[in-house]
XYZ file of C-alpha atoms in Angstrom:
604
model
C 40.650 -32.671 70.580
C 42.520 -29.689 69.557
C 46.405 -29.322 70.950
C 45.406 -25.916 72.110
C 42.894 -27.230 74.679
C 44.640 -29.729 76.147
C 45.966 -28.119 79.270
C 48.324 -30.019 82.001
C 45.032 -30.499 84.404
C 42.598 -31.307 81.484
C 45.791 -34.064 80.760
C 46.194 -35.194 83.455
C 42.100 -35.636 84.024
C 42.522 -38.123 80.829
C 44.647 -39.937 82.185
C 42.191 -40.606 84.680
C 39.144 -40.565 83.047
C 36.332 -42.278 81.813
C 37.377 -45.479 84.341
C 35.735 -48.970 84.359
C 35.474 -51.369 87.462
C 34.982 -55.167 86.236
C 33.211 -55.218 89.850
C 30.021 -54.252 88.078
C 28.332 -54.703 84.531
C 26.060 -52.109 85.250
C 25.251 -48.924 82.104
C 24.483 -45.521 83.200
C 20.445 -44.787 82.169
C 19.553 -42.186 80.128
C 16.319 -40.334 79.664
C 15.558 -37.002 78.289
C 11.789 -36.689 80.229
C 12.956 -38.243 83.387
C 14.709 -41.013 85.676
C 13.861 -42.390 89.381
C 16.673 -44.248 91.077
C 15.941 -46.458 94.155
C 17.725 -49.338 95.827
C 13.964 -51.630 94.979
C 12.683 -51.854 91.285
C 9.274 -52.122 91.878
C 9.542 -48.559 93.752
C 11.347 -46.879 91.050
C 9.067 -48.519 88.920
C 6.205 -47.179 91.198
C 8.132 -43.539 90.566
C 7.968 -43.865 87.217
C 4.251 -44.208 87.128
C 3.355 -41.549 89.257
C 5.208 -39.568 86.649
C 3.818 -40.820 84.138
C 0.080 -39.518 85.538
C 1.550 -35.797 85.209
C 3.106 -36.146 89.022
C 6.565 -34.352 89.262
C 9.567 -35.566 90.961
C 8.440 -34.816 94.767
C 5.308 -37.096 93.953
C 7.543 -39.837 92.596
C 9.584 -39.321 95.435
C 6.910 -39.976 98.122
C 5.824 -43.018 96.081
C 8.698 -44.349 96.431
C 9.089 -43.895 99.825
C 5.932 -45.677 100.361
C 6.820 -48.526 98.356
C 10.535 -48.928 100.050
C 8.474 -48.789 103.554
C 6.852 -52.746 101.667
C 10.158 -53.966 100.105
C 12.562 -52.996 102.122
C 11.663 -52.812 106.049
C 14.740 -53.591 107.694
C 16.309 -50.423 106.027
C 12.792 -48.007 106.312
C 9.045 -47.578 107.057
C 6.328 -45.537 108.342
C 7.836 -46.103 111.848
C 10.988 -44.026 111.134
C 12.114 -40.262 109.389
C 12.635 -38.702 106.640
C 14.921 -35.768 104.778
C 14.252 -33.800 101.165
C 15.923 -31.760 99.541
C 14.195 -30.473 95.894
C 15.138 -28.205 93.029
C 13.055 -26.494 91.573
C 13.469 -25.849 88.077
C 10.945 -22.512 88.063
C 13.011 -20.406 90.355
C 16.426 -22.019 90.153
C 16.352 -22.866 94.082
C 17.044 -25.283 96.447
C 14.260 -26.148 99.224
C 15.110 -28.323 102.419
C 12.510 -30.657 104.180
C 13.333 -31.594 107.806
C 10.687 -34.804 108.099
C 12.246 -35.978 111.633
C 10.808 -36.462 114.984
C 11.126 -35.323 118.439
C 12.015 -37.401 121.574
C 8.899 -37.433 124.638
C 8.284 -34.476 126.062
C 8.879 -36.000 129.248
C 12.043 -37.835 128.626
C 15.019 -36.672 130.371
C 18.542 -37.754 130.305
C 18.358 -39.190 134.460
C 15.832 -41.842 132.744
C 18.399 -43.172 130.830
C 20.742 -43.310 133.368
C 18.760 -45.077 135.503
C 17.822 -47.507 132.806
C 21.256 -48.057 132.197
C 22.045 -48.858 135.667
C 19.352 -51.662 135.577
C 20.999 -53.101 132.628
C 24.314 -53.100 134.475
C 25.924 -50.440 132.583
C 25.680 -47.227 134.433
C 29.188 -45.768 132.994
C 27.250 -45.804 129.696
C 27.134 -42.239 127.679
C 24.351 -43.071 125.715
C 21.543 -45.376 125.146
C 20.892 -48.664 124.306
C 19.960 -49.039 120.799
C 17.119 -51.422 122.106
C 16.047 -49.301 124.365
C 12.373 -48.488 124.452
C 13.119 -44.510 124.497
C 15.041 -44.614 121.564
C 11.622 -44.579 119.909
C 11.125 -40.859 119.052
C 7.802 -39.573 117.229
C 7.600 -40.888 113.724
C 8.654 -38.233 111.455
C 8.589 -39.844 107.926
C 4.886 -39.826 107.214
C 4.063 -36.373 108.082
C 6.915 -35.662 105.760
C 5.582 -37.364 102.793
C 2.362 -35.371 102.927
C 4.123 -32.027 103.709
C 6.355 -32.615 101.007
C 3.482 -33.340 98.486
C 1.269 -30.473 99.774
C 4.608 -28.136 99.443
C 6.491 -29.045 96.616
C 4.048 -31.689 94.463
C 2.943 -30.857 91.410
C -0.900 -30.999 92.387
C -1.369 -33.056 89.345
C -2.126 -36.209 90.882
C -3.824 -37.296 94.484
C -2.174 -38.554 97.629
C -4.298 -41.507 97.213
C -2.490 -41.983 93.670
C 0.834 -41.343 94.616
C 0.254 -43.842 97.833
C -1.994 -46.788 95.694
C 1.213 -48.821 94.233
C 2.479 -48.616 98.146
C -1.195 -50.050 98.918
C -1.129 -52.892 96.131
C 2.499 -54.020 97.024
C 1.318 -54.687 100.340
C -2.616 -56.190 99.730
C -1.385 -58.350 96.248
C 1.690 -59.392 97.804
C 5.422 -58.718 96.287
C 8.633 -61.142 95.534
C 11.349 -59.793 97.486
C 14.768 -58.940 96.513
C 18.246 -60.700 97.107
C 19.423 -57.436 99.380
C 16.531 -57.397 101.263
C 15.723 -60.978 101.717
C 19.453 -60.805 103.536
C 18.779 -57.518 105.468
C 15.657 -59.153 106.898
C 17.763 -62.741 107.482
C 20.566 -60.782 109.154
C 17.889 -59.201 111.807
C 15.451 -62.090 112.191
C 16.690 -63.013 115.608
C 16.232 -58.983 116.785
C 12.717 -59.091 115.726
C 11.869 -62.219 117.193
C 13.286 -61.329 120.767
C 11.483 -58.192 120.834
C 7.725 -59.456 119.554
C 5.530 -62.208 119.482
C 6.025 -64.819 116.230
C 3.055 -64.141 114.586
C 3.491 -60.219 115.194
C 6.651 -61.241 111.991
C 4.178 -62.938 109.545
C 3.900 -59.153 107.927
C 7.922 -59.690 107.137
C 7.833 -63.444 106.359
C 6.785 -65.176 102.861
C 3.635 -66.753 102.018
C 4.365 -70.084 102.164
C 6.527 -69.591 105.525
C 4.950 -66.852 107.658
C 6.972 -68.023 110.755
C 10.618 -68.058 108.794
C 12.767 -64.922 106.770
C 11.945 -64.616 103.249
C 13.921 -65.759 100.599
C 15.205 -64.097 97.495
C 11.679 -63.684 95.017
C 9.974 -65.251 97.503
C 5.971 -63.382 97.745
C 5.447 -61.180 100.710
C 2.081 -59.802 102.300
C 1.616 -57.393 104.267
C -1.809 -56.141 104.896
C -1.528 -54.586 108.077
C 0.743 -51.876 106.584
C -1.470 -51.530 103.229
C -4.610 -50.597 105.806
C -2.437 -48.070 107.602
C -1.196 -46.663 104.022
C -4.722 -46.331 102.650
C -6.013 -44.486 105.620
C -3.473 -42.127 105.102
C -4.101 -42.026 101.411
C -7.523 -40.912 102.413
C -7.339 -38.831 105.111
C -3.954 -38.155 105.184
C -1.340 -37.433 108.213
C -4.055 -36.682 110.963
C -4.483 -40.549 110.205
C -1.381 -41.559 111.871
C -0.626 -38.803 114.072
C -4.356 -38.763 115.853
C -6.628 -41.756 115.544
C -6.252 -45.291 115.917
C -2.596 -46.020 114.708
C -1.292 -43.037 117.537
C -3.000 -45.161 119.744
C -1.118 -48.034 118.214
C 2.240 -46.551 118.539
C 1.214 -44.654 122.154
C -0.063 -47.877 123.282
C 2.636 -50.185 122.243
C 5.822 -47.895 123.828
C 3.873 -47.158 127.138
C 3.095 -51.356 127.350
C 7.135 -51.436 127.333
C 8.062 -48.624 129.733
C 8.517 -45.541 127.591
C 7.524 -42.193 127.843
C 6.004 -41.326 124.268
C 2.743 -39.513 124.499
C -0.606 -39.007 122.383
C 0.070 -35.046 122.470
C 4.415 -35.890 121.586
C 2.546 -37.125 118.388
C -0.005 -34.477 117.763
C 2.143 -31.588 118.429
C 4.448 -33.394 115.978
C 5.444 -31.194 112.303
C 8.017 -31.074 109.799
C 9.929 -27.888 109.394
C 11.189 -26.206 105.949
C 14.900 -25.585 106.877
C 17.237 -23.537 104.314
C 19.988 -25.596 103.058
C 23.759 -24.840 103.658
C 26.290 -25.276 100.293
C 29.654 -25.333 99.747
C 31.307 -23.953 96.531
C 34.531 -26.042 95.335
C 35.716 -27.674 91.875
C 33.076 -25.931 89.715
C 29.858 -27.101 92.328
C 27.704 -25.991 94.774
C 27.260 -28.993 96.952
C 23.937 -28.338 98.681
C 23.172 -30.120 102.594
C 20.324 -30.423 105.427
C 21.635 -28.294 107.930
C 21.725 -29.206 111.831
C 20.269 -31.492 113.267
C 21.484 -33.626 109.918
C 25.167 -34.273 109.579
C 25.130 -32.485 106.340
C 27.846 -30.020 107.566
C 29.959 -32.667 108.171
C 30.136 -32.859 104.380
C 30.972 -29.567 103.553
C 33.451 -28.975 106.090
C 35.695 -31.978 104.583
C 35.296 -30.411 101.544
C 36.294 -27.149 102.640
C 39.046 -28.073 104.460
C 40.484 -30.163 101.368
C 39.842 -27.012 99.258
C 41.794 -24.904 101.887
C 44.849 -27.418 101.092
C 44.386 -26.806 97.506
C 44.671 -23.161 97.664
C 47.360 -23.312 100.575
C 49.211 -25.439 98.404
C 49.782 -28.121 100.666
C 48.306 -30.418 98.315
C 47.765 -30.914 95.015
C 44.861 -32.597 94.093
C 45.111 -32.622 90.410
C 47.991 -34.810 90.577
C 46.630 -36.994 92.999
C 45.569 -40.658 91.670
C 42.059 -41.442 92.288
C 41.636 -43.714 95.343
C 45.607 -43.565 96.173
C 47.074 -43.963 99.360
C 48.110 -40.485 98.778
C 44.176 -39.414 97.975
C 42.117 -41.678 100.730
C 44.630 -40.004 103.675
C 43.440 -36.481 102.531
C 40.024 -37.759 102.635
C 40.162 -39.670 106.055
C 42.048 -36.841 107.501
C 39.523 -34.100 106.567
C 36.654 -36.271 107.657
C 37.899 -36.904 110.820
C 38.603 -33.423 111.727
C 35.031 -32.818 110.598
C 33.146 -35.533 112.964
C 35.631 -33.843 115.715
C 33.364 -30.310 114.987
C 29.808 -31.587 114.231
C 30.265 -34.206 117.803
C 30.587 -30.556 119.596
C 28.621 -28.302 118.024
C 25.618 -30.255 115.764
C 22.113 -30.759 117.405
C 18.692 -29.597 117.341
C 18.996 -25.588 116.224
C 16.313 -24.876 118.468
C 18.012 -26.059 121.265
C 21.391 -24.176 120.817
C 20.701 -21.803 117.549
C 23.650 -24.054 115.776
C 21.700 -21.963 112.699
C 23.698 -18.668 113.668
C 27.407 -20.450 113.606
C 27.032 -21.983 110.100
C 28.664 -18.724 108.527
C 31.379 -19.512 110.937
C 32.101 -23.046 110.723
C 32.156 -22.734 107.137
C 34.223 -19.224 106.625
C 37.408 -19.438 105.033
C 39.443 -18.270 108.280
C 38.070 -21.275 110.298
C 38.832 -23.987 107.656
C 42.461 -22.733 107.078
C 42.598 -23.244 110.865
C 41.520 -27.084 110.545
C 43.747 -27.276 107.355
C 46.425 -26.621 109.376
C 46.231 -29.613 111.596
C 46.302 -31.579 108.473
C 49.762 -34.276 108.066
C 50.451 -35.910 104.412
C 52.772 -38.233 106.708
C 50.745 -39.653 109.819
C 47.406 -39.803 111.524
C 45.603 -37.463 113.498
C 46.302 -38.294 117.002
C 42.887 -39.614 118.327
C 43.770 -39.301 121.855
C 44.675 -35.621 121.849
C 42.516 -34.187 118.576
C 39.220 -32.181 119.335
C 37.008 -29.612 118.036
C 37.992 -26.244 116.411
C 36.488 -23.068 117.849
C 35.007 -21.071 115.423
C 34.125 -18.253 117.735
C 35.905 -17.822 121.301
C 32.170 -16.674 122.728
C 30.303 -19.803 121.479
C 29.466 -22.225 124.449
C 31.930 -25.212 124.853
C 29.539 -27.546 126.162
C 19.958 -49.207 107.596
C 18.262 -45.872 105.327
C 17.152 -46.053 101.618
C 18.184 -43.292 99.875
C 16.432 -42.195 96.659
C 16.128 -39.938 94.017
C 13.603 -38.405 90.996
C 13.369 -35.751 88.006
C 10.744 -35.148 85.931
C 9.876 -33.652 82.317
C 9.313 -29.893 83.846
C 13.504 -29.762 84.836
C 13.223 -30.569 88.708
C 14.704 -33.671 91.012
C 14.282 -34.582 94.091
C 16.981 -36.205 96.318
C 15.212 -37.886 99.309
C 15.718 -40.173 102.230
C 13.960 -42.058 104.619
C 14.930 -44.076 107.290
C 14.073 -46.206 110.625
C 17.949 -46.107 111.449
C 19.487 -49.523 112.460
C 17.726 -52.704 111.089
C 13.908 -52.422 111.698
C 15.184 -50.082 114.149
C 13.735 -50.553 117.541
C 12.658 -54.144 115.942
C 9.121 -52.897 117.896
C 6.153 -53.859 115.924
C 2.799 -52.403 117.788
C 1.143 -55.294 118.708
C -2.311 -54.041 117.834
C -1.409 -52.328 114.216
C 1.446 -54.769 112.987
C 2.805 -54.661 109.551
C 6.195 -52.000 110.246
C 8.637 -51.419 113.164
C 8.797 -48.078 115.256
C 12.567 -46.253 114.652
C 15.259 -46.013 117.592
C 16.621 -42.496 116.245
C 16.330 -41.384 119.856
C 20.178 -43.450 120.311
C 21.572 -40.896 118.545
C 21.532 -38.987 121.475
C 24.289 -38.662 123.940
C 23.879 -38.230 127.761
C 26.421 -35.852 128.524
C 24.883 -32.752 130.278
C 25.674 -29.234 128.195
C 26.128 -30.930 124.887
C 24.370 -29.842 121.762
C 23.393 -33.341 121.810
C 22.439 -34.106 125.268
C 18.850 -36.017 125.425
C 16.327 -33.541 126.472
C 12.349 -33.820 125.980
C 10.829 -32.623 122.246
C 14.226 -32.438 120.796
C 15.168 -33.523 117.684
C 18.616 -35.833 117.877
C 21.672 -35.744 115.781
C 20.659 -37.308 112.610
C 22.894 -39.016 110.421
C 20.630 -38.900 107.310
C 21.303 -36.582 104.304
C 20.266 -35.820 101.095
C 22.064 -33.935 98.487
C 22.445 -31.856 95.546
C 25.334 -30.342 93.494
C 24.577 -27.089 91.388
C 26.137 -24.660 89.111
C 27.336 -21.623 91.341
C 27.190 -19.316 88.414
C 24.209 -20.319 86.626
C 22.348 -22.260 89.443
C 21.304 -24.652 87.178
C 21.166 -28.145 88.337
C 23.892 -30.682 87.797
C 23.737 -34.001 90.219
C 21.140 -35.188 92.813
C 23.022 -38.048 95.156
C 23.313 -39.174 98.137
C 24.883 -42.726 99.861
C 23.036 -43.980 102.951
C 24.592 -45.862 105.640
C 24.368 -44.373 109.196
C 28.103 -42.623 109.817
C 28.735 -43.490 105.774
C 26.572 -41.212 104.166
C 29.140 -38.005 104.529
C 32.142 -39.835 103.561
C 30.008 -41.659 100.985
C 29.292 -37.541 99.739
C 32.410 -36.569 99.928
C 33.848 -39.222 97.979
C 30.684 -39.175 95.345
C 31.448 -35.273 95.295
C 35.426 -35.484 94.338
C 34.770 -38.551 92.001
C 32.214 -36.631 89.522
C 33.814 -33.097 89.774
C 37.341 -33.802 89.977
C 37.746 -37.319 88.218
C 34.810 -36.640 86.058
C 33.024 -40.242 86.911
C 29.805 -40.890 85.181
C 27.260 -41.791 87.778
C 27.448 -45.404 87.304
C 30.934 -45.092 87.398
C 31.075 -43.492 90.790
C 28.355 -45.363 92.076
C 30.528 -49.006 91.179
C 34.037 -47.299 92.435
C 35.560 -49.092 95.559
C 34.838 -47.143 98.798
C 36.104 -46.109 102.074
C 33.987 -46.184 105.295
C 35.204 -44.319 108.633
C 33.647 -45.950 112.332
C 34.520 -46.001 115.925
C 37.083 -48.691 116.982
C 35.376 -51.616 118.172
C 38.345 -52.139 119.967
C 38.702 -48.563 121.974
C 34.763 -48.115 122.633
C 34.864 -48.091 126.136
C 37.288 -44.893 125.574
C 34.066 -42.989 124.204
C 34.405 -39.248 124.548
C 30.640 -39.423 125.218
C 29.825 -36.987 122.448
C 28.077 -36.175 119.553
C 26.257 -39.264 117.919
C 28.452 -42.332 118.724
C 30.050 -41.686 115.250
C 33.831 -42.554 113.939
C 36.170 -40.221 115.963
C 33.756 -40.946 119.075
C 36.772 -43.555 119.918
C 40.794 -42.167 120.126
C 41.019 -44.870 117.451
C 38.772 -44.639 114.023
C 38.533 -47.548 112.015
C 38.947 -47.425 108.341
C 37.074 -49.910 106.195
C 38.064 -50.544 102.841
C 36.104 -52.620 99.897
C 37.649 -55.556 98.870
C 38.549 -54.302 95.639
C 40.395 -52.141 96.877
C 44.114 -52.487 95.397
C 46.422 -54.172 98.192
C 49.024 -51.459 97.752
C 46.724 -48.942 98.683
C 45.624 -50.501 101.864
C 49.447 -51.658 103.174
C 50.243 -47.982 102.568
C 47.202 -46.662 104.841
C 48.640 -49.144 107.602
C 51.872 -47.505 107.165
C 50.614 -43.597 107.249
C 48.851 -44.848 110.972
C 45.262 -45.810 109.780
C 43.538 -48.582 111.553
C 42.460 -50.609 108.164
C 40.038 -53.186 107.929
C 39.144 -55.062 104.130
C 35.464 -55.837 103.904
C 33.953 -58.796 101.704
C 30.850 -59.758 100.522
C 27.392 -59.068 101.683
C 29.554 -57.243 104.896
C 30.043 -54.425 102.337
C 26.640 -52.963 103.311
C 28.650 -50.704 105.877
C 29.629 -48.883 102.674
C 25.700 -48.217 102.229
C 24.061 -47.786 98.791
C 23.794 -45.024 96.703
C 21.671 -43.347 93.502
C 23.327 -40.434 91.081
C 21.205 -38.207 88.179
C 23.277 -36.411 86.161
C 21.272 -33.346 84.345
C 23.016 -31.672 80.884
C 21.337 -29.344 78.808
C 20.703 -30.852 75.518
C 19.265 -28.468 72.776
C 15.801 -26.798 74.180
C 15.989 -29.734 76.704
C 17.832 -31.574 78.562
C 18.849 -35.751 79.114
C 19.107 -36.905 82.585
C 21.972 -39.881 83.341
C 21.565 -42.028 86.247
C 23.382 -44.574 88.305
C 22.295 -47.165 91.016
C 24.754 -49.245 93.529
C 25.760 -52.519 92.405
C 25.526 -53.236 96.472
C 21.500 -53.114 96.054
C 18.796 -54.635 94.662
C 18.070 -51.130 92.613
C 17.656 -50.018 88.828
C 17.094 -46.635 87.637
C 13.571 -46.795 85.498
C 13.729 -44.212 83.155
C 10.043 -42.193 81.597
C 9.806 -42.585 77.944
């Protein structure tokens, strides 16, 4: 390197950079024609083949999906919703996918309060995540096909991109270590909620009454006959026919409220995604009802700092005391905005106030409350106001590109572990989602249940471009309820400040913000239930975490707690590509979590 061009920040970046975590062995994948990255294998494999019959990376995206709905239930199925966001390589842009569903039309926030009182807890603010009208309408499927119709290539069938979906389930597949323990871990859920042989669908071969072990062969007809019905006739199969009359029948049996017409009436929406410009990326989001924002209001308020001068972040040592407080800090102030202001747009126009939340004026504001010493006080912290006239009231995450320049970043999920653990007795073979508990019951809210609303969703997809040249340069995205937008924000800062490779990003030691167990019954009541929904957030660290760092965050105020083991799914698992130009071409570089099952497969 020439003298000349080694300026103090591109030094001090060297000193940082390339890093190496003896945590993980794994090699970032290259390709030049494309890469999918999934937390299963045998879907990325499935990915790869779609892509491979002239699909692009929306198609390989959807097969995936499909295929992580077989290996991986406790984290996703057909039961549950779904989130894309795709670039297209054509125009240069950005398109958003909102795949999630509504509550019951005729659910209203006194029927959870008078459930709640019959379970002894009427001082509750929200649901119980068993509850039978957490069960909103199904978004995920309808997604998949809207996605295809939308944004596929038109190269290859629904019935092609579905078929290695269909054959995992009808030939059987060995499941993987991760997901052999996610299914252990919620064995007992499923078996309190349905009748033994309703699990065989989840169970091995050899053992249909007992979790499956790591490579252990899996069937699961019931869900290949659903899948191939929708191959065929696609998402009028499961939204009017005999599996709505599955789902309908199943939730009414139970006490809730879902209807035939809550499912017709269902349909995904094309939203316009919201960005955030900062270190040399556009960091594209979902917008409300996603916590996407929560993403790029951290980030602007740590950009704010930068150009105050408060901080300086060049200087800063990657995963320092020093770094994590910024990061924790900036978070936290941005749960404290989305728990007031994020819900369903069409049930508050949250749409209009984006400009706002995001303007430069408001995030110098939340900069401001911003201490290098202490913690935000919990107890006396709350929203900003962006406007003095605005009212006061388990995932798998995945992601594709293809020969023709685009990617895909795309998630699905049934939220909690096989979600409402309800399997419809008369379909079998996946669980129906409890989404609906991301409501809140406080009247006036953004988030307050009411009927056909979508809830605050904590699933989000992502995408960082060039601002000047809107050419692509990272799909990502971490999932893991509350973690995803810390997950983002620290995926963000390690690949355009520290200059990570994916792998690299993907293997470093993470942070993970939730509510206190200990100051729960101090919930504010709003928003989602999410970290600052407590005075007290708790701060989870990885085990490999250095010591130093985490005695410091004790002494700064933070509530830390070191995770170990297979407990280190609260930090979620994530999937980077990496696109670089490369003569008339381009290679793409991709990364998986070491804290899945997952490989990237690459197209050759």
């Amino acid at each position: 390197m020439q003298l000349a061009l080694l300026t103090t920040q591109n030094f001090q970046l060297l000193q940082r950079s390339p890093m190496s975590y003896n945590s993980s062995r794994r090699s970032t994948v290259h390709s030049t024609k494309g890469i999918v990255a999934s937390t299963q294998p045998l879907a990325s494999a499935a990915g790869a083949k779609v892509l491979e019959l002239g699909g692009n990376s929306v198609d390989a995206c959807v097969a995936v999906a499909a295929c992580l709905c077989v290996l991986e239930p406790p984290s996703t199925g057909i039961g549950g919703d779904c989130f894309m966001l795709h670039y297209d390589n054509n125009s240069k842009k950005v398109i958003g996918l909102n795949g999630t569903g509504r509550s019951p039309a005729n659910l209203s926030r006194t029927d959870i309060i008078a459930e709640n009182e019959s379970l002894g807890r009427p001082d509750a603010k929200r649901m119980s995540m068993g509850s039978v009208h957490s069960v909103t309408v199904p978004g995920a499927v309808a997604g998949w096909v809207d996605a295809v119709e939308k944004c596929g290539s038109g190269k290859v069938t629904l019935s092609q991109i579905l078929q290695p979906a269909i054959d995992l389930c009808e030939k059987g597949h060995p499941i993987s270590k991760i997901s052999s323990i996610l299914t252990l871990n919620c064995w007992k859920k499923l078996n309190a909620v349905n009748s033994p042989e309703l699990l065989e669908c989840f169970a091995p071969v050899s053992q249909p009454l007992a979790p499956p072990k790591d490579g252990e062969l899996v069937v699961n007809k019931p869900l290949g006959r659903i899948l191939r019905s929708v191959a065929e006739n696609g998402k009028d199969a499961f939204y009017d026919g005999d599996v709505a009359r599955g789902i309908i029948g199943e939730v009414q049996h139970r006490g809730g409220l879902l209807t035939l017409d809550d499912l017709k009436n269902h349909a995904s929406t094309l939203v316009e995604p919201i960005h955030m410009d900062f270190l040399g990326g556009r960091i594209w989001e979902i917008p409300p009802n996603s916590q996407g924002l929560v993403v790029l209001l951290a980030l602007g308020i740590i950009k704010e700092l930068q150009k105050s001068g408060t901080i300086d972040l060049y200087a800063m040592k990657h995963n320092s005391a020093e770094y994590l407080h910024l990061l924790i800090e900036a978070l936290k102030l941005a749960f404290y905005d989305v728990d007031e202001y994020v819900g369903d747009p069409e049930f508050g126009g949250d749409g209009n106030l984006i400009s706002l939340w995001l303007s430069e004026y408001y995030l110098k504001k939340r900069a401001a409350m911003f201490d290098s010493h202490r913690v935000i006080d919990g107890s006396k912290t709350t929203h900003g106001v962006p406007d003095p006239n605005v009212n006061q009231s388990d995932t798998v995450y995945f992601t594709a590109s293809d020969p023709e320049g685009n990617a895909t970043s795309f998630i699905n999920s049934v939220y909690t572990g096989f979600g409402s653990a309800i399997i419809p007795r008369t379909l079998g073979g996946f669980c129906l989602h409890n989404r609906g508990a991301n409501f809140n019951l406080l009247e006036g809210s953004r988030n307050c249940l009411e009927g056909s609303k979508r809830p605050y969703h904590t699933i989000i997809p992502a995408l960082i471009t060039d601002p000047e040249t809107n050419e692509l340069i990272y799909t990502l995205g971490n999932m893991g309820g509350f973690m995803q937008p810390t997950g983002h924000v620290q995926h963000f800062l390690n690949l355009m400040l520290f200059k990570l490779s994916p792998q690299e990003s993907l293997d470093s030691p993470r942070i993970c913000l939730s509510p206190h167990p200990d100051h729960t019954h101090l919930d504010r009541g709003r928003g989602a239930g999410g970290p600052v929904s407590s005075p007290v957030t708790l701060v989870e660290v990885e085990e490999d975490m250095d010591p130093t760092v985490v005695e410091q965050l004790r002494h700064l105020g933070h509530a830390v707690k070191v995770v170990r083991a297979h407990d280190r799914s609260v930090f979620g698992r994530g999937q980077i590509i990496k696109k670089t130009s490369a003569g008339d071409g381009f290679i793409y570089s991709a990364g998986t979590d070491k804290r899945g099952d997952g490989i990237p497969i690459p197209l050759i």
